[in-house]
Coordinates of C-alpha atoms in Angstrom, one line a residue:
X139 CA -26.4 9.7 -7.4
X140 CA -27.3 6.8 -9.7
X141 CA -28.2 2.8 -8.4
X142 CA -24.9 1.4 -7.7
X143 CA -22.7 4.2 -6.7
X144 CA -20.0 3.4 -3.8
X145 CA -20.7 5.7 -0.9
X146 CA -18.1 6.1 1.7
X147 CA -19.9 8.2 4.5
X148 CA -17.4 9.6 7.7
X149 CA -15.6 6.5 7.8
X150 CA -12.9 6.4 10.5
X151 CA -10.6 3.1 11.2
X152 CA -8.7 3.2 14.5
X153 CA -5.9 0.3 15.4
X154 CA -5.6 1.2 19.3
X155 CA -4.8 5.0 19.1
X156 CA -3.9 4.8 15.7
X157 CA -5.9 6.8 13.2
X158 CA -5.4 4.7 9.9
X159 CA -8.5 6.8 8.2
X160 CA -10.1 9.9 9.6
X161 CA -13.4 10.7 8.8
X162 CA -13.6 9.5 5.3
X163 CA -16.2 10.8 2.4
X164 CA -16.4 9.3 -0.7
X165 CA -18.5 8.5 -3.2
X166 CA -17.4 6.6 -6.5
X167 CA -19.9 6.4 -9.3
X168 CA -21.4 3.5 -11.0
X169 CA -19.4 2.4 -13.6
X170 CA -16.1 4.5 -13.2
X171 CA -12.5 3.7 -12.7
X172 CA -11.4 5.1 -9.2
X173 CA -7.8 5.4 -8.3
X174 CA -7.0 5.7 -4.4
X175 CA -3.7 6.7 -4.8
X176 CA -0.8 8.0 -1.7
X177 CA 2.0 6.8 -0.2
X178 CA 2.8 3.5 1.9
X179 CA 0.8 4.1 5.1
X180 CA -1.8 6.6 4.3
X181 CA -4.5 4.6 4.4
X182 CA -5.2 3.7 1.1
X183 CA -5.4 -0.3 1.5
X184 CA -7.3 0.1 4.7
X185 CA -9.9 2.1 3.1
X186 CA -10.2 -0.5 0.5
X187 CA -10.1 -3.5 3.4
X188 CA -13.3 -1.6 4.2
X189 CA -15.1 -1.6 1.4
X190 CA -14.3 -5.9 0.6
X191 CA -15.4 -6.1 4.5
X192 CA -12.2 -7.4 5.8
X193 CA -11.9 -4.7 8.3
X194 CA -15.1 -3.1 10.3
X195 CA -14.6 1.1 10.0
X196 CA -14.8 2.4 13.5
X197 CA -17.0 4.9 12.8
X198 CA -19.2 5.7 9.7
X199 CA -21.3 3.8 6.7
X200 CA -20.1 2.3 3.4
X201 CA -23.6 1.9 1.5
X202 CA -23.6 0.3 -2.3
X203 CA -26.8 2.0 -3.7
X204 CA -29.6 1.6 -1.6
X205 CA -27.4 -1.4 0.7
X206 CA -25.7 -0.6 3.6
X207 CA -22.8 -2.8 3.3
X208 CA -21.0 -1.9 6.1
X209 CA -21.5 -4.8 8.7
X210 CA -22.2 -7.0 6.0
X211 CA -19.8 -10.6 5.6
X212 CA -17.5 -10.2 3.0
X213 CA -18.7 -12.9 0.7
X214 CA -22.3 -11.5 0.6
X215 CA -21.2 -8.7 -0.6
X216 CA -21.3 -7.6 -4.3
X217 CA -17.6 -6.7 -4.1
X218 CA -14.9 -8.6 -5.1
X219 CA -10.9 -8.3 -4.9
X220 CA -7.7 -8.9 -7.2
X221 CA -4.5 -8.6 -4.9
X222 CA -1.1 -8.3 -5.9
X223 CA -0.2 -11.9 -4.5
X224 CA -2.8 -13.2 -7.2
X225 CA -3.4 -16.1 -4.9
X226 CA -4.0 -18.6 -7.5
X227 CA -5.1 -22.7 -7.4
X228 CA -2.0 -24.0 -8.4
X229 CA -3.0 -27.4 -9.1
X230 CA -5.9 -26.4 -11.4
X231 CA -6.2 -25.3 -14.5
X232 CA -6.6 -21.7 -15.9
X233 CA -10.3 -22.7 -16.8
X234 CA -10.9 -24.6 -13.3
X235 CA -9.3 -21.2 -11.7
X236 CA -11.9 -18.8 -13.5
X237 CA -14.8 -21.4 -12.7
X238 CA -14.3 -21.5 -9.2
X239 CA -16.7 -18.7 -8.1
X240 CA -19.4 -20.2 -10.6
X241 CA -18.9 -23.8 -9.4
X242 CA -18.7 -22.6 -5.4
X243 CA -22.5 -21.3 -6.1
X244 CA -23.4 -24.5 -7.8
X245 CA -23.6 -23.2 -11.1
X246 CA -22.8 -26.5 -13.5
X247 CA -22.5 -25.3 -17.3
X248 CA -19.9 -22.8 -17.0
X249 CA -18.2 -23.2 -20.2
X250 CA -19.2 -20.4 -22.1
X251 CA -19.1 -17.7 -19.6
X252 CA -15.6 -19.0 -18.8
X253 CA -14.8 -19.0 -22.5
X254 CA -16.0 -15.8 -23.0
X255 CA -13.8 -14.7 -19.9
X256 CA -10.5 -16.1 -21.1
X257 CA -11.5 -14.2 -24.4
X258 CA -11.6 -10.7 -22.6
X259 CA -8.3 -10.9 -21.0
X260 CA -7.0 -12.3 -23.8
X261 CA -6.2 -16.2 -22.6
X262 CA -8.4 -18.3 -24.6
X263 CA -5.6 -20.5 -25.4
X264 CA -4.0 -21.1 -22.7
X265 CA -7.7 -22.8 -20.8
X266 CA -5.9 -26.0 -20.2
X267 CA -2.4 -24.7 -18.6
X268 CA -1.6 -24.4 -14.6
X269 CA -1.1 -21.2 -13.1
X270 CA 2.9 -22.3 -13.0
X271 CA 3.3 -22.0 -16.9
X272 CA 2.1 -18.4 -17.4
X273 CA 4.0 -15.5 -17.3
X274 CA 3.3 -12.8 -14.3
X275 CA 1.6 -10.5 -16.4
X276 CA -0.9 -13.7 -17.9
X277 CA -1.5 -14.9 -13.9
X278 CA -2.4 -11.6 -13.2
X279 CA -5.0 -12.0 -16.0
X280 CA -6.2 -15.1 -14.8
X281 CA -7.1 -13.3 -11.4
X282 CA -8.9 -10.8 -13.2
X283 CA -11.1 -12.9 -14.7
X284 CA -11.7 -15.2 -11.6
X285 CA -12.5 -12.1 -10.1
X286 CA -14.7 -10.5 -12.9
X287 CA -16.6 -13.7 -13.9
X288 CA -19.0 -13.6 -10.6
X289 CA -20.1 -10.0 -12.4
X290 CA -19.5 -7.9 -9.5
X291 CA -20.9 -4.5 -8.5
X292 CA -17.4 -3.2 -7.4
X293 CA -13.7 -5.0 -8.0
X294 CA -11.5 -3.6 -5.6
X295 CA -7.8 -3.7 -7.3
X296 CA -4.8 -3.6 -4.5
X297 CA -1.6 -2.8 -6.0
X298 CA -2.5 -5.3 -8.8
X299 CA 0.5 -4.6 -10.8
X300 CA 3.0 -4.5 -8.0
X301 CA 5.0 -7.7 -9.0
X302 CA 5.8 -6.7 -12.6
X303 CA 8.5 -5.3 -14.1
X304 CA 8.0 -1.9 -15.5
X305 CA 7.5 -2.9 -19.3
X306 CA 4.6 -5.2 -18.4
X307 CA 3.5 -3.0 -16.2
X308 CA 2.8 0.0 -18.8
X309 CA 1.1 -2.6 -21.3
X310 CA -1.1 -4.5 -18.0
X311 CA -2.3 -0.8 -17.4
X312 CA -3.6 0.0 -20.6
X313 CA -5.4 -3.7 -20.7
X314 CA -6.8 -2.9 -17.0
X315 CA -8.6 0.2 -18.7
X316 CA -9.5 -1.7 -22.0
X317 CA -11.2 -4.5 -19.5
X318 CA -12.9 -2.0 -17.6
X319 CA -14.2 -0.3 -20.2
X320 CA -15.8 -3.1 -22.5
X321 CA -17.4 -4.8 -18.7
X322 CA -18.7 -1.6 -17.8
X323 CA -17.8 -2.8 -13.7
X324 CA -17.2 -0.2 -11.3
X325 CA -13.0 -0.3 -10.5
X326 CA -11.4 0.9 -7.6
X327 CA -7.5 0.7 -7.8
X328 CA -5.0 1.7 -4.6
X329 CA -1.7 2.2 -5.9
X330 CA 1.5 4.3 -4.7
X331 CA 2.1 5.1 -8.1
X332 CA 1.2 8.1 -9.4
X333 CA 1.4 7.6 -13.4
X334 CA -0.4 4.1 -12.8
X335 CA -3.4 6.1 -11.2
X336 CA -3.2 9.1 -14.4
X337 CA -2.8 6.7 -16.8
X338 CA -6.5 4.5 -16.2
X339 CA -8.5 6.0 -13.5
X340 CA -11.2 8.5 -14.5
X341 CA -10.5 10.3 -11.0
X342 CA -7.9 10.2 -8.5
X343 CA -8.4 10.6 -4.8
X344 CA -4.5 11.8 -3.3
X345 CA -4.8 10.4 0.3
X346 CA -2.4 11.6 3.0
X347 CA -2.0 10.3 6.6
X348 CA -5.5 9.2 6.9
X349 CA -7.4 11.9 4.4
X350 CA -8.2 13.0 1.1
X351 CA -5.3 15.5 0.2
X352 CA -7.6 16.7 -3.1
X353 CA -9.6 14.2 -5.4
X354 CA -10.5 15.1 -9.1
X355 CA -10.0 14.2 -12.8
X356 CA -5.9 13.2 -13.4
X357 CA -5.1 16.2 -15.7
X358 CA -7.2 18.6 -12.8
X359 CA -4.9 16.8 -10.2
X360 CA -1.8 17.8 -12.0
X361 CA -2.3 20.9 -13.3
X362 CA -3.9 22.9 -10.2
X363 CA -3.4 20.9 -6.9
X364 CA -4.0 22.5 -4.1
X365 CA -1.3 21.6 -1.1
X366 CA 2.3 21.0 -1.3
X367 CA 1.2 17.7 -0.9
X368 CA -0.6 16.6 -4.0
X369 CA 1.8 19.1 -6.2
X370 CA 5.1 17.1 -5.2
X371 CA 3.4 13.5 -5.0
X372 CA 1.8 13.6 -8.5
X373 CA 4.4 14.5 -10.7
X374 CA 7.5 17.0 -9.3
X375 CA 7.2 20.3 -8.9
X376 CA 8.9 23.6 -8.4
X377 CA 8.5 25.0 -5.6
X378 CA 9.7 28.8 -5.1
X379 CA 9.0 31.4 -1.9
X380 CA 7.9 34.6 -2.8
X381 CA 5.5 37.1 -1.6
X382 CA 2.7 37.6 -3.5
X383 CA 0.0 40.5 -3.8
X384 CA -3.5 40.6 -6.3
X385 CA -2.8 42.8 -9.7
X386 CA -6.5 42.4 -11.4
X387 CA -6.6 39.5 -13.4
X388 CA -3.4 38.1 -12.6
X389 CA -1.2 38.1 -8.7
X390 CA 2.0 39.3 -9.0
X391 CA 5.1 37.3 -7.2
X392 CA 8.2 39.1 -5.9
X393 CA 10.8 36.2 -6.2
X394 CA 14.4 37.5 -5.0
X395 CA 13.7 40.8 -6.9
X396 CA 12.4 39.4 -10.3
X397 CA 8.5 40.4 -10.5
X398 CA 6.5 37.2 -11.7
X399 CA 2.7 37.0 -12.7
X400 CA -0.1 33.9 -11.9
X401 CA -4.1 33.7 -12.7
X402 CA -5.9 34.6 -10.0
X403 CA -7.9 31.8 -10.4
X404 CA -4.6 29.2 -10.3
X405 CA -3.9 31.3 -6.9
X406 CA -5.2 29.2 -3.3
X407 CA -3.5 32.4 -1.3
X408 CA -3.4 35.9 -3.6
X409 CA -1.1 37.9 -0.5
X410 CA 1.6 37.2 1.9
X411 CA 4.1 34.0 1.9
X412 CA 3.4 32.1 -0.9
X413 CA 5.0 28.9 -2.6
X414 CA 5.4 29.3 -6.7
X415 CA 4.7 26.0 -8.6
X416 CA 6.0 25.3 -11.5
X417 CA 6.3 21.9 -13.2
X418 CA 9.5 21.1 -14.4
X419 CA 8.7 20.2 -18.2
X420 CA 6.8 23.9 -18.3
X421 CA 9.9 25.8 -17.9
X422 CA 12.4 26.7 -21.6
X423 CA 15.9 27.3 -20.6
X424 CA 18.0 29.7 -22.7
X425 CA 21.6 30.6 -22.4
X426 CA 22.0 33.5 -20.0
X427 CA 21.0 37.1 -21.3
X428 CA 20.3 35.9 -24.7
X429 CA 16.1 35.7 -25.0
X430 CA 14.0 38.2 -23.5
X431 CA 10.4 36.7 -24.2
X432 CA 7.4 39.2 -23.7
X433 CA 5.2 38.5 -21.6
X434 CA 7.0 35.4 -20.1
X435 CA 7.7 35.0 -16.5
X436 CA 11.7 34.3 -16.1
X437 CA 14.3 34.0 -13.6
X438 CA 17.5 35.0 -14.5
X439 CA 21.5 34.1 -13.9
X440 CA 20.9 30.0 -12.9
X441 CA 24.0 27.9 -13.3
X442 CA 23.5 23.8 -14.9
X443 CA 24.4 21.6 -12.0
X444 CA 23.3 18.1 -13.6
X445 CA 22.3 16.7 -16.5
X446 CA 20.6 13.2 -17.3
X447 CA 19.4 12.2 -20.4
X448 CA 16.4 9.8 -20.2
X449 CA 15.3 8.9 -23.5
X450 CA 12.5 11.3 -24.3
X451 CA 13.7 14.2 -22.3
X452 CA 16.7 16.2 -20.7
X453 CA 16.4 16.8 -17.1
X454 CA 18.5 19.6 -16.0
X455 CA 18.5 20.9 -12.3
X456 CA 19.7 24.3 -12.7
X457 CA 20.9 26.0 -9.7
X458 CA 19.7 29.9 -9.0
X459 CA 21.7 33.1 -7.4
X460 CA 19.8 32.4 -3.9
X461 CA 21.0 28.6 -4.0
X462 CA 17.6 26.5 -4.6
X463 CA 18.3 24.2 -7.3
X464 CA 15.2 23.9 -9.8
X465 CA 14.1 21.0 -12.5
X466 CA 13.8 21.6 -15.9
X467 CA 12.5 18.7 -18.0
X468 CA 13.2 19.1 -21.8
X469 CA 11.8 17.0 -24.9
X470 CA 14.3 15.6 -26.8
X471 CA 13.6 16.4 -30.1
X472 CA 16.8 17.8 -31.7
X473 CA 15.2 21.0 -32.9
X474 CA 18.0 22.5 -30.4
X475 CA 21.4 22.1 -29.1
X476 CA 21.4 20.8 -24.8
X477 CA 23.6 22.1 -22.4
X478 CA 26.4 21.0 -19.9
X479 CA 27.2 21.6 -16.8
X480 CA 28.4 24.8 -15.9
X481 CA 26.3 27.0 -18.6
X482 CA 24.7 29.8 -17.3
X483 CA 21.3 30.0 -18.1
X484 CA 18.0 32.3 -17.3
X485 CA 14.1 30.0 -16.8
X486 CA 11.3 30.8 -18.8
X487 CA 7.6 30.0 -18.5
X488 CA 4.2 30.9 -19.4
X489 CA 2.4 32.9 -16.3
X490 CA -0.5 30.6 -16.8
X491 CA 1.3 27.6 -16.5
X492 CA 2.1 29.0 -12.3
X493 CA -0.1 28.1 -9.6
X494 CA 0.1 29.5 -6.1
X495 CA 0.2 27.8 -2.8
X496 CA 0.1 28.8 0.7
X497 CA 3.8 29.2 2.2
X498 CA 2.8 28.2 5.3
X499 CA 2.5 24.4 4.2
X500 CA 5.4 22.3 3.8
X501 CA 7.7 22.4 0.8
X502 CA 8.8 19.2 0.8
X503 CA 5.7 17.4 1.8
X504 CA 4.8 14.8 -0.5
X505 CA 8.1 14.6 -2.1
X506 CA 8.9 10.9 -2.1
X507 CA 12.3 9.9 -0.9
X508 CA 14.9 6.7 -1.5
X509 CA 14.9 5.5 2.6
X510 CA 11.2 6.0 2.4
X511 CA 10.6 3.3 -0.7

């Protein structure tokens, strides 16, 4: 543990009998990008209230380094926060809105550091404006520096990007990482969304109903998650029942009579009631009884039941003999004609691109829905 990691020690937060965060542990190193990422409700921004001191945890210890911050005021703490409300001085300036932190501790030659601000998020020329003639993505800016310019320990980021539209939102997320980078501050980020978190955090923590689902590295996340949970919510995933039973190096699958293979080490059950996982964009579709690919795992006789073109890829759901209807995600690169609804088609995928979950955890958990948004 190095001098200014974020320790998050058995941290409960109860609202009457409500459990908002159960017995928390985390630690975030000095200097990383942290993304606390789940779904409306799960905690996330409570954990975060925590940590900026605007709500007391019930139980446990939040500790910067060596300081126990937990009972600590919020503004003597070396934690600061950029909300998605930017809550910005409308009648002053974008300079007078960076200075404020330095001027409130009575600091009077700010010009340079402010300056030098404004140059990192890319605002230099727009010192002299109000907060009313930027754009969304700019105020947004402005925030960050007013937030970075006090050189805090921690910046705690909640849902900064919410307010913008999608386009801005992609380009804000790669200058979130740039900023992060060249300041060297410790981020924490809580966001719903899930390609937000992949795209800049170095790790992810998937929190669910008060808990950390699984926390690692993005491409970790994605490629072996461990509960139902984490495998719908970050990215989609195909989810098959089968019964599953260890074959050396590999578990072998029964799936409605067809004999499928997974690592052993991609496996969190090896026997009994599993759930398959496959991502959709793993899977090659051929026309039915056409390609036999050795060593491939397949499932045979599915019938195209939609079809949307996105740009980039093909999404096909394609609908199989026991009536579960899986996604298939295709690149669109021409090299090959697409089909239509109604072709008959058999799934193919590599054996190590499977992982294995325990069937007795919900299939659908995780799996975000239109009511629920």
């Amino acid at each position: 543990m190095s001098g200014s990691d974020l320790v998050i020690q058995g941290v409960t937060k109860r609202f009457g009998s409500f459990v908002a965060v159960d017995d928390l542990d985390l630690t975030v190193p000095e200097g990383a990008f942290y993304a606390l990422l789940g779904p409306s409700g799960c905690g996330k921004t409570t954990t975060l209230r925590m940590v900026a001191g605007l709500e007391t945890p019930t139980e446990g210890s939040i500790s910067l380094g060596e300081q126990v911050i937990t009972d600590l005021k919020p503004y003597k703490r070396p934690v600061n926060t950029v909300f998605q409300s930017y809550a910005l001085f409308p009648h002053l300036t974008i300079f007078e809105n960076v200075a404020f932190g330095l001027r409130r501790q009575g600091k009077k030659d700010v010009k340079q550091q402010v300056g030098e601000m404004l140059e990192l998020v890319e605002l230099g020329q727009y010192a002299e404006r109000k907060p009313t003639q930027l754009s969304g993505g700019q105020q947004q800016r402005v925030a960050l520096a007013r937030a970075l310019i006090n050189r805090p320990k921690v910046l705690l980021l909640d849902e900064p990007l919410g307010a913008l539209d999608l386009k801005l939102r992609r380009q804000m997320q790669i200058e979130l990482k740039r900023i992060q980078t060249e300041v060297g501050i410790t981020f924490v980020h809580v966001t719903h969304d899930q390609e937000e978190a992949m795209t800049m955090a170095d790790n992810v923590a998937v929190m669910n109903a008060g808990v950390i689902e699984q926390q690692g590295e993005p491409v970790e996340l994605y490629e072996h998650p461990q509960t139902t949970f984490v495998a719908n919510f970050l990215g989609q995933s195909n989810l098959i029942r089968g019964e599953a039973s260890a074959d050396g190096s590999h578990v072998r699958i029964d799936v409605e009579g067809a004999a499928l293979r997974a690592p052993r080490g991609r496996a969190a059950t090896e026997s009994g009631g599993v759930w398959l996982g496959i991502r959709p964009e793993k899977v090659f579709l051929s026309e039915a009884g056409t390609e036999s690919q050795d060593g491939s795992n397949a499932l045979r006789d599915g019938v195209i039941t939609d079809v949307s073109f996105i740009g980039v890829s093909t999404q096909y759901l394609a609908k199989m003999p026991w009536g579960q209807e899986l996604m298939v995600f295709e690149q669109n690169t021409g090299a090959r004609k697409g089909f239509r609804v109604g072709d008959k088609v058999d799934l193919h995928w590599m054996p190590d691109h499977t992982f294995l979950l325990d069937a007795q955890q919900d299939a659908s958990a995780g799996v975000e829905r239109e009511d629920a948004l």
